[in-house]
PDB file of C-alpha atoms in Angstrom:
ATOM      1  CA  UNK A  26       4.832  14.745   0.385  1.00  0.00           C
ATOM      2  CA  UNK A  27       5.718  12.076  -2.431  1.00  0.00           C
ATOM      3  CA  UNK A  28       5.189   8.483  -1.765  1.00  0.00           C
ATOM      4  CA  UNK A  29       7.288   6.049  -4.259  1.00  0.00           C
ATOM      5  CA  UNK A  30       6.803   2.326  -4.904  1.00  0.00           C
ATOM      6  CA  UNK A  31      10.667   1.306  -4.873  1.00  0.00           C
ATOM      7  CA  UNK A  32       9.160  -2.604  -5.570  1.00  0.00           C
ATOM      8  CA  UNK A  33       6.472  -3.946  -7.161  1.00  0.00           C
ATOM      9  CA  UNK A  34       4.684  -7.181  -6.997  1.00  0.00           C
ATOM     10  CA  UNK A  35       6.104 -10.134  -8.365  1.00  0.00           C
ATOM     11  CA  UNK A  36       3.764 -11.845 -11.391  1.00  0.00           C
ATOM     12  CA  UNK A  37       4.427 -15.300  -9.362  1.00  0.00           C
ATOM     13  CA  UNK A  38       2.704 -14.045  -6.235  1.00  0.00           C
ATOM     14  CA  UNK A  39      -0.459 -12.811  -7.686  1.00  0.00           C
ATOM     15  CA  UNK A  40      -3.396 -15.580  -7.486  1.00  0.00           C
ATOM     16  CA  UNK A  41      -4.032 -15.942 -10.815  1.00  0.00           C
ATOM     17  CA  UNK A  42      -4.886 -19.774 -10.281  1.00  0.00           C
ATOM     18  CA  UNK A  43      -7.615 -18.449  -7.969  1.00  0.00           C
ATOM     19  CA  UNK A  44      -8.687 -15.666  -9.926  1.00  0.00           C
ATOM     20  CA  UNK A  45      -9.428 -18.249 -12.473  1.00  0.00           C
ATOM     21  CA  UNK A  46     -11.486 -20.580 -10.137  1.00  0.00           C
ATOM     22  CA  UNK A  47     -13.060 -17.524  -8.399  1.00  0.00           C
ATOM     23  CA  UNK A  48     -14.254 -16.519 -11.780  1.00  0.00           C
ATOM     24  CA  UNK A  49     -15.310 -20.632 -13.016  1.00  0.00           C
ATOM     25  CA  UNK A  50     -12.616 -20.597 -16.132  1.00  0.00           C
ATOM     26  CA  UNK A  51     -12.814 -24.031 -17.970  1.00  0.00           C
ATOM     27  CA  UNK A  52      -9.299 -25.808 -17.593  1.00  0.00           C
ATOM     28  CA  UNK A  53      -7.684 -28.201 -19.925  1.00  0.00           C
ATOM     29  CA  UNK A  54      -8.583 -26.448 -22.924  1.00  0.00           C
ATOM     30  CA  UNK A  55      -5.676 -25.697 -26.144  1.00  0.00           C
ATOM     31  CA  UNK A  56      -6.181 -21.576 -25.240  1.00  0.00           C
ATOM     32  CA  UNK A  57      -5.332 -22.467 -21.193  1.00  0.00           C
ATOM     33  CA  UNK A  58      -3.415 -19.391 -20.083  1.00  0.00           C
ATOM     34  CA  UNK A  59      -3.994 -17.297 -23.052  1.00  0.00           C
ATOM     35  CA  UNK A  60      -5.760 -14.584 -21.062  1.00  0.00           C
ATOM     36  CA  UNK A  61      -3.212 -14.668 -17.690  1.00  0.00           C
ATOM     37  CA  UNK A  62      -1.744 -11.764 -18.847  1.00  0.00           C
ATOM     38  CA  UNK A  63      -5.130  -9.914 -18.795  1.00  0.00           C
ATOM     39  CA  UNK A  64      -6.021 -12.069 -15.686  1.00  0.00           C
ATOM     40  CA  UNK A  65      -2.731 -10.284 -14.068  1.00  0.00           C
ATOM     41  CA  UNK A  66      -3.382  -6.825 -14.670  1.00  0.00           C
ATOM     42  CA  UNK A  67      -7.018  -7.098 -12.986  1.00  0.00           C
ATOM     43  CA  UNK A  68      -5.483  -8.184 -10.082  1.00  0.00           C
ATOM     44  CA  UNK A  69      -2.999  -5.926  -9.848  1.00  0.00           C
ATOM     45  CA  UNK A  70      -5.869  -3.147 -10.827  1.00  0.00           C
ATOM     46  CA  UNK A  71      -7.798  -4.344  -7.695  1.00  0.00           C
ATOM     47  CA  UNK A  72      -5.295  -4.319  -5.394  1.00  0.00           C
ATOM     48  CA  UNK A  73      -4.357  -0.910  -6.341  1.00  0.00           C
ATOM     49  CA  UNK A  74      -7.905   0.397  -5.163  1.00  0.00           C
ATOM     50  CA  UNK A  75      -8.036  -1.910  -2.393  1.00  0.00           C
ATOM     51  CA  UNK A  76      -4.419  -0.419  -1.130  1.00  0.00           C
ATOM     52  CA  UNK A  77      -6.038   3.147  -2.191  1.00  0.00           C
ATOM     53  CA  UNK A  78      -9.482   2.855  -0.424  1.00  0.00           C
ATOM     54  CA  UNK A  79      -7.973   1.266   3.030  1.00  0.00           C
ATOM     55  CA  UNK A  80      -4.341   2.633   3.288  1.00  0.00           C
ATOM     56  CA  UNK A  81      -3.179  -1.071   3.833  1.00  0.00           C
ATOM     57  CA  UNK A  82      -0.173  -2.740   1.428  1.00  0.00           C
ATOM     58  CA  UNK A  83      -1.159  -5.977   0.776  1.00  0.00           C
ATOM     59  CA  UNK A  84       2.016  -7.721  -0.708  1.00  0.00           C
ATOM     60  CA  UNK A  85       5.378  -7.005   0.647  1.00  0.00           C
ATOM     61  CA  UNK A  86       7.446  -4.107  -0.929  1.00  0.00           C
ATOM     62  CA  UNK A  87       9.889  -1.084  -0.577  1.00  0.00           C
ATOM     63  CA  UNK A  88       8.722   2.696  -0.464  1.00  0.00           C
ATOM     64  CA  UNK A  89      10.630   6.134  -0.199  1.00  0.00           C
ATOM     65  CA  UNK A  90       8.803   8.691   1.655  1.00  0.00           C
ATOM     66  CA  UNK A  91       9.841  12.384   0.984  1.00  0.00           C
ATOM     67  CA  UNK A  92       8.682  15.373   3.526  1.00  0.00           C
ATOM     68  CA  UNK A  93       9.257  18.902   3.099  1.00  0.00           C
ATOM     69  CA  UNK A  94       9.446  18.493   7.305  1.00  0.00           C
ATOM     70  CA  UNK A  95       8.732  16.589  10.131  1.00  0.00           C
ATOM     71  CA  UNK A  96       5.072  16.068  11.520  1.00  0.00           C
ATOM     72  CA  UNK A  97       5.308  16.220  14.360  1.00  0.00           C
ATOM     73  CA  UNK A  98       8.417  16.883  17.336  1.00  0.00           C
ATOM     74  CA  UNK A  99       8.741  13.677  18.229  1.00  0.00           C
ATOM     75  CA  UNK A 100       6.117  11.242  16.775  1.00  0.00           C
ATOM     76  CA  UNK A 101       4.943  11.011  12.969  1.00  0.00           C
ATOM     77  CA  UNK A 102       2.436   8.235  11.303  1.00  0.00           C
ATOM     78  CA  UNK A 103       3.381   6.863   8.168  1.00  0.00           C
ATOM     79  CA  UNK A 104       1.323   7.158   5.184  1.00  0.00           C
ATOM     80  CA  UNK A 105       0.322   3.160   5.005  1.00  0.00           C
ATOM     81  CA  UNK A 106       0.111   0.456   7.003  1.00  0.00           C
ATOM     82  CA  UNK A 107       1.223  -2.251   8.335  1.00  0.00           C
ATOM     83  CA  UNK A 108       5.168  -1.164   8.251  1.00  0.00           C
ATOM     84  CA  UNK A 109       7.807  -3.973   9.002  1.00  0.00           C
ATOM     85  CA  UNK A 110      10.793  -2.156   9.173  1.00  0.00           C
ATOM     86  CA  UNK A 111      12.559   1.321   8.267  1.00  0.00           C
ATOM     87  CA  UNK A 112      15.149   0.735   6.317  1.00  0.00           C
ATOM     88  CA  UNK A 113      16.912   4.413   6.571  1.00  0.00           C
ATOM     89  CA  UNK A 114      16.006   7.864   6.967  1.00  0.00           C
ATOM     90  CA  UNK A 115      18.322  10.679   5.455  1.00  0.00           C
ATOM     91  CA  UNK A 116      18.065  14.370   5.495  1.00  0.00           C
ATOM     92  CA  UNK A 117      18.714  15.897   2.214  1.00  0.00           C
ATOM     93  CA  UNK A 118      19.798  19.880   1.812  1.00  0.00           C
ATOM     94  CA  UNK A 119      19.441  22.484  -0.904  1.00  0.00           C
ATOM     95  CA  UNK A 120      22.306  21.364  -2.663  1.00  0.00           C
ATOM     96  CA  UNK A 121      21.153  17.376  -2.552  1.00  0.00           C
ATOM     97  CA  UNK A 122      24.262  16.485   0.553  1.00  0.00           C
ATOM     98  CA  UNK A 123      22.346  13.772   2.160  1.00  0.00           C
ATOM     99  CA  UNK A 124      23.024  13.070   5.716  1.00  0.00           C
ATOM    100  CA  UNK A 125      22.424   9.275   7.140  1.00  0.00           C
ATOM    101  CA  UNK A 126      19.801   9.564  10.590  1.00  0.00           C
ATOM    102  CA  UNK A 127      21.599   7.302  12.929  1.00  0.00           C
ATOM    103  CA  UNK A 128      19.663   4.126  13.187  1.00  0.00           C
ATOM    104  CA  UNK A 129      19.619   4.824  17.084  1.00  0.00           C
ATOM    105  CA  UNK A 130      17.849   8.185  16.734  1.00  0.00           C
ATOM    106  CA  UNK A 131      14.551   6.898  15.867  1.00  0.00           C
ATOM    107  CA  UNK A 132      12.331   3.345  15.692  1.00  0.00           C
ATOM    108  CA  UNK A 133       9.004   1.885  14.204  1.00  0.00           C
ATOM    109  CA  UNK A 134       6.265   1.943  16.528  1.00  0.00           C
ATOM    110  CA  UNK A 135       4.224  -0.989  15.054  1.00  0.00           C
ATOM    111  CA  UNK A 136       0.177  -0.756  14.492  1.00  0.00           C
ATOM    112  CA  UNK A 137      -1.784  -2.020  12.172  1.00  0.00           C
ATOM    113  CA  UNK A 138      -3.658   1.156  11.047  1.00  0.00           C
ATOM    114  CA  UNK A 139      -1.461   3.759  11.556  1.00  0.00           C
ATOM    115  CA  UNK A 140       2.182   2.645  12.615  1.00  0.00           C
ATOM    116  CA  UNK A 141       4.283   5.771  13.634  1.00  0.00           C
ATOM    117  CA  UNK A 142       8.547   6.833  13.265  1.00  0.00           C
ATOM    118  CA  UNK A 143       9.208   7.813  16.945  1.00  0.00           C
ATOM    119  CA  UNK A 144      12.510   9.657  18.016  1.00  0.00           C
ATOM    120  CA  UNK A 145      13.859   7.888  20.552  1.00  0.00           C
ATOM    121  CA  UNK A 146      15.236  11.319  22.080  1.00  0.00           C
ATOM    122  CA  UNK A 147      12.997  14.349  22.779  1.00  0.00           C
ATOM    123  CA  UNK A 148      12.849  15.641  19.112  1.00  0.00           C
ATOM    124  CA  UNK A 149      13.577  14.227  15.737  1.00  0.00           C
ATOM    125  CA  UNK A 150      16.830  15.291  14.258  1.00  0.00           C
ATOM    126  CA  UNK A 151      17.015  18.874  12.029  1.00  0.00           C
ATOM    127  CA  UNK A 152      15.998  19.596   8.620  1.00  0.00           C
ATOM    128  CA  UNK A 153      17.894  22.182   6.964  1.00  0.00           C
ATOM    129  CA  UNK A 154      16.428  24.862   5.610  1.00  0.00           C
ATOM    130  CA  UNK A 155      14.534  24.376   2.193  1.00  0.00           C
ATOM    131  CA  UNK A 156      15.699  20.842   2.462  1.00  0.00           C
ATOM    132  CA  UNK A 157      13.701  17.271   2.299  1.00  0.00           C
ATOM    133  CA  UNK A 158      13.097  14.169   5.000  1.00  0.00           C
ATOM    134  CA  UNK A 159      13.420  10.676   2.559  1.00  0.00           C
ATOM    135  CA  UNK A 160      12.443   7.800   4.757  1.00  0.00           C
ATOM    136  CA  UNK A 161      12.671   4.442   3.274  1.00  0.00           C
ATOM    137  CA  UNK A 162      10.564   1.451   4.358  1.00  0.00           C
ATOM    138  CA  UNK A 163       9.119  -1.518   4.033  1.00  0.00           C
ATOM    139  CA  UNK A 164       5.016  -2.240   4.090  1.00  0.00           C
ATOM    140  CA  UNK A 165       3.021  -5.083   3.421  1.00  0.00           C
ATOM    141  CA  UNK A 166       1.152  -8.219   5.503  1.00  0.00           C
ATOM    142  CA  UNK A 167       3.767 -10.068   3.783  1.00  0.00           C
ATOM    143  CA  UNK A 168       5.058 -11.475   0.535  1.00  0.00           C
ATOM    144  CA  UNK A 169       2.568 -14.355  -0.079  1.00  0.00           C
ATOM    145  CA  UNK A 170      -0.722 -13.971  -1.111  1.00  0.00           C
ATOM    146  CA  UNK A 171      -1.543 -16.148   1.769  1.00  0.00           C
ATOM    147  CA  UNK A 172      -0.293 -13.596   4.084  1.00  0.00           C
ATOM    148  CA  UNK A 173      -3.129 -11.067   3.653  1.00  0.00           C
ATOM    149  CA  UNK A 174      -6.139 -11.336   5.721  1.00  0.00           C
ATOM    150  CA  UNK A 175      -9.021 -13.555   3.936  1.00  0.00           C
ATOM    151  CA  UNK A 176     -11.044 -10.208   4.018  1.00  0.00           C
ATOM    152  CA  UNK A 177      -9.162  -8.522   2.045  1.00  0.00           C
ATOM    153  CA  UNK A 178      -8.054 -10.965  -0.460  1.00  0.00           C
ATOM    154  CA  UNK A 179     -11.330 -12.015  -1.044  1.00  0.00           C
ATOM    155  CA  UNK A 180     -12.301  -8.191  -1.794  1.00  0.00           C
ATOM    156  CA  UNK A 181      -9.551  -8.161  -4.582  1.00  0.00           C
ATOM    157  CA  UNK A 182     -10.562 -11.272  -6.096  1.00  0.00           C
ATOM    158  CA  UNK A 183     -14.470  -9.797  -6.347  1.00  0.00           C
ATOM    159  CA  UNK A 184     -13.713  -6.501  -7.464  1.00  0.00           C
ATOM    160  CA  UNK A 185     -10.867  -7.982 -10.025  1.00  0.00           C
ATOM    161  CA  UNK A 186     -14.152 -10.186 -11.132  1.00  0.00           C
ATOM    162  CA  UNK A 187     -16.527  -6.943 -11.534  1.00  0.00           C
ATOM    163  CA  UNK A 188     -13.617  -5.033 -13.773  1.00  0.00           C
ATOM    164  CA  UNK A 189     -13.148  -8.710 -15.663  1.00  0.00           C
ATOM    165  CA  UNK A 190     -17.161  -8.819 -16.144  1.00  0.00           C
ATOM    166  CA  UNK A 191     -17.229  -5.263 -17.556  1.00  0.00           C
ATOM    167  CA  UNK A 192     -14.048  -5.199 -19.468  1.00  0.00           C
ATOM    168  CA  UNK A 193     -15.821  -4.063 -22.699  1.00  0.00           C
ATOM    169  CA  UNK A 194     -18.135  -1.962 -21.211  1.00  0.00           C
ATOM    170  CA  UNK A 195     -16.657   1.961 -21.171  1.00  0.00           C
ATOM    171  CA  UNK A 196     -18.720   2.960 -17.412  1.00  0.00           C
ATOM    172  CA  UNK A 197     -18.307   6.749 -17.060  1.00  0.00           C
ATOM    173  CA  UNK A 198     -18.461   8.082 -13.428  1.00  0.00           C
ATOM    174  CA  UNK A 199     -18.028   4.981 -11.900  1.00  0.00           C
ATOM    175  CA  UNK A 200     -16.403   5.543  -8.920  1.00  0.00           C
ATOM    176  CA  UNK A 201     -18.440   3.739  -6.266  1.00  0.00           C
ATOM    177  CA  UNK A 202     -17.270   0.167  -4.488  1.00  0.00           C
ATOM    178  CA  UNK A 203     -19.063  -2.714  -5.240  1.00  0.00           C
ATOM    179  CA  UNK A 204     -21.302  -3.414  -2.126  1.00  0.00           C
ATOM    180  CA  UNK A 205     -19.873  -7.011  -1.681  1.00  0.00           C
ATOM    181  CA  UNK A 206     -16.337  -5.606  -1.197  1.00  0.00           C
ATOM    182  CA  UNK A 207     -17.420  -1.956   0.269  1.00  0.00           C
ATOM    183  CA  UNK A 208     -18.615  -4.671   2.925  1.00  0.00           C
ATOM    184  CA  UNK A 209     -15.450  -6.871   3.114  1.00  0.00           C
ATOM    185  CA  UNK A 210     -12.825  -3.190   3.381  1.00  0.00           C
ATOM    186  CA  UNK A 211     -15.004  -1.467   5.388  1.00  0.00           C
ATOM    187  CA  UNK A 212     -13.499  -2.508   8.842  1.00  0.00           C
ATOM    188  CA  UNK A 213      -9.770  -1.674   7.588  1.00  0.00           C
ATOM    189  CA  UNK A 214     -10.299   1.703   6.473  1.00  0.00           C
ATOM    190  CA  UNK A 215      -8.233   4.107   8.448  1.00  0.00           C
ATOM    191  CA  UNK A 216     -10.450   7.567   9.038  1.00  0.00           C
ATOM    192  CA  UNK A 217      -7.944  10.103   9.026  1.00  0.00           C
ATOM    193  CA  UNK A 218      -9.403  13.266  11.050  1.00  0.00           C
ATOM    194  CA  UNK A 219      -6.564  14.835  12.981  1.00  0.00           C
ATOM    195  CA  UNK A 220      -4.204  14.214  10.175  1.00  0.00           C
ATOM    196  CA  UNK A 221      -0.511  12.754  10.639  1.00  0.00           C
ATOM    197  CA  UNK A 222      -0.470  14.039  14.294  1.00  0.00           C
ATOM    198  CA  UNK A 223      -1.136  12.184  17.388  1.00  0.00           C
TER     199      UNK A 223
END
């Protein structure tokens, strides 16, 4: 399985503005905006472990999802959450002849922790053999960064401040959430114990 990021994240729809007054930055100064750029990359660090730790996309993009095979007859979950739309699924052969699913032959079943690609008929169309399933989609709460539930925003801004805070501090083994936004995650983490089936 190989999940790509066909988009990324515009600079104009990360918070930097509240970043800044999240972390008390003095304004009207001659160096205003000299440290955006670092400001930017926090955020975007954040909501990289955010996305990692809960399975959700918080800002609207495009992915391409490539399976060996199909999870499933009939019903398969994608790999995040939430999904707004599928924008094609192809079936690929040995020899890289792709082959167009007919829009028809499947649909998104909508859910915010584990949406699922359905077959509208009693199975999901072949694979050939030693071939690849590349499903495109998009995922995200939406493209503003008013879109994403308060929870979660506010757990990007905190950890964003905690890797801002110790910026110049080299932590090995580090690998455990902050309380404050273990706390504010906790509720949208997806436990995954029977896999992608239903």
């Amino acid at each position: 399985m190989i999940l790509t990021e066909l988009t990324t994240v515009p600079a104009a729809a990360l918070p930097v503005v509240e970043f800044k007054a999240h972390l008390r930055m003095g304004t009207g100064f001659s160096d205003e905006g000299s440290e955006d750029g670092l400001l930017e990359t926090l955020l975007r660090a954040a909501m990289a472990a955010v996305e990692a730790w809960t399975g959700k996309v918080l800002l609207a993009r495009e992915f391409r999802w490539v399976l060996a095979h199909w999870r499933g007859t009939d019903a398969m979950a994608l790999p995040v959450a939430p999904v707004s739309a599928i924008t094609s699924v192809k079936t690929v052969d040995l020899l890289d002849w792709e082959s167009l699913v007919a829009p028809a032959k499947y649909r998104l079943e909508p859910d915010t922790h584990r949406p699922h690609i359905r077959a509208t008929g009693t199975t999901f169309p072949a694979v050939p053999k030693g071939g690849t399933i590349v499903i495109e989609f998009g995922a995200g709460f939406g493209a503003a960064w008013s879109d994403i539930p308060p929870d979660l925003a506010q757990a990007v801004l905190l950890l964003a401040g905690h890797y801002y805070d110790y910026r110049h501090e080299a932590r090995p083994g580090e690998g455990v959430i902050p309380y404050g936004v273990s706390a504010l995650i906790e509720r949208w983490r997806s436990i995954r114990i029977t896999g992608a089936r239903r």
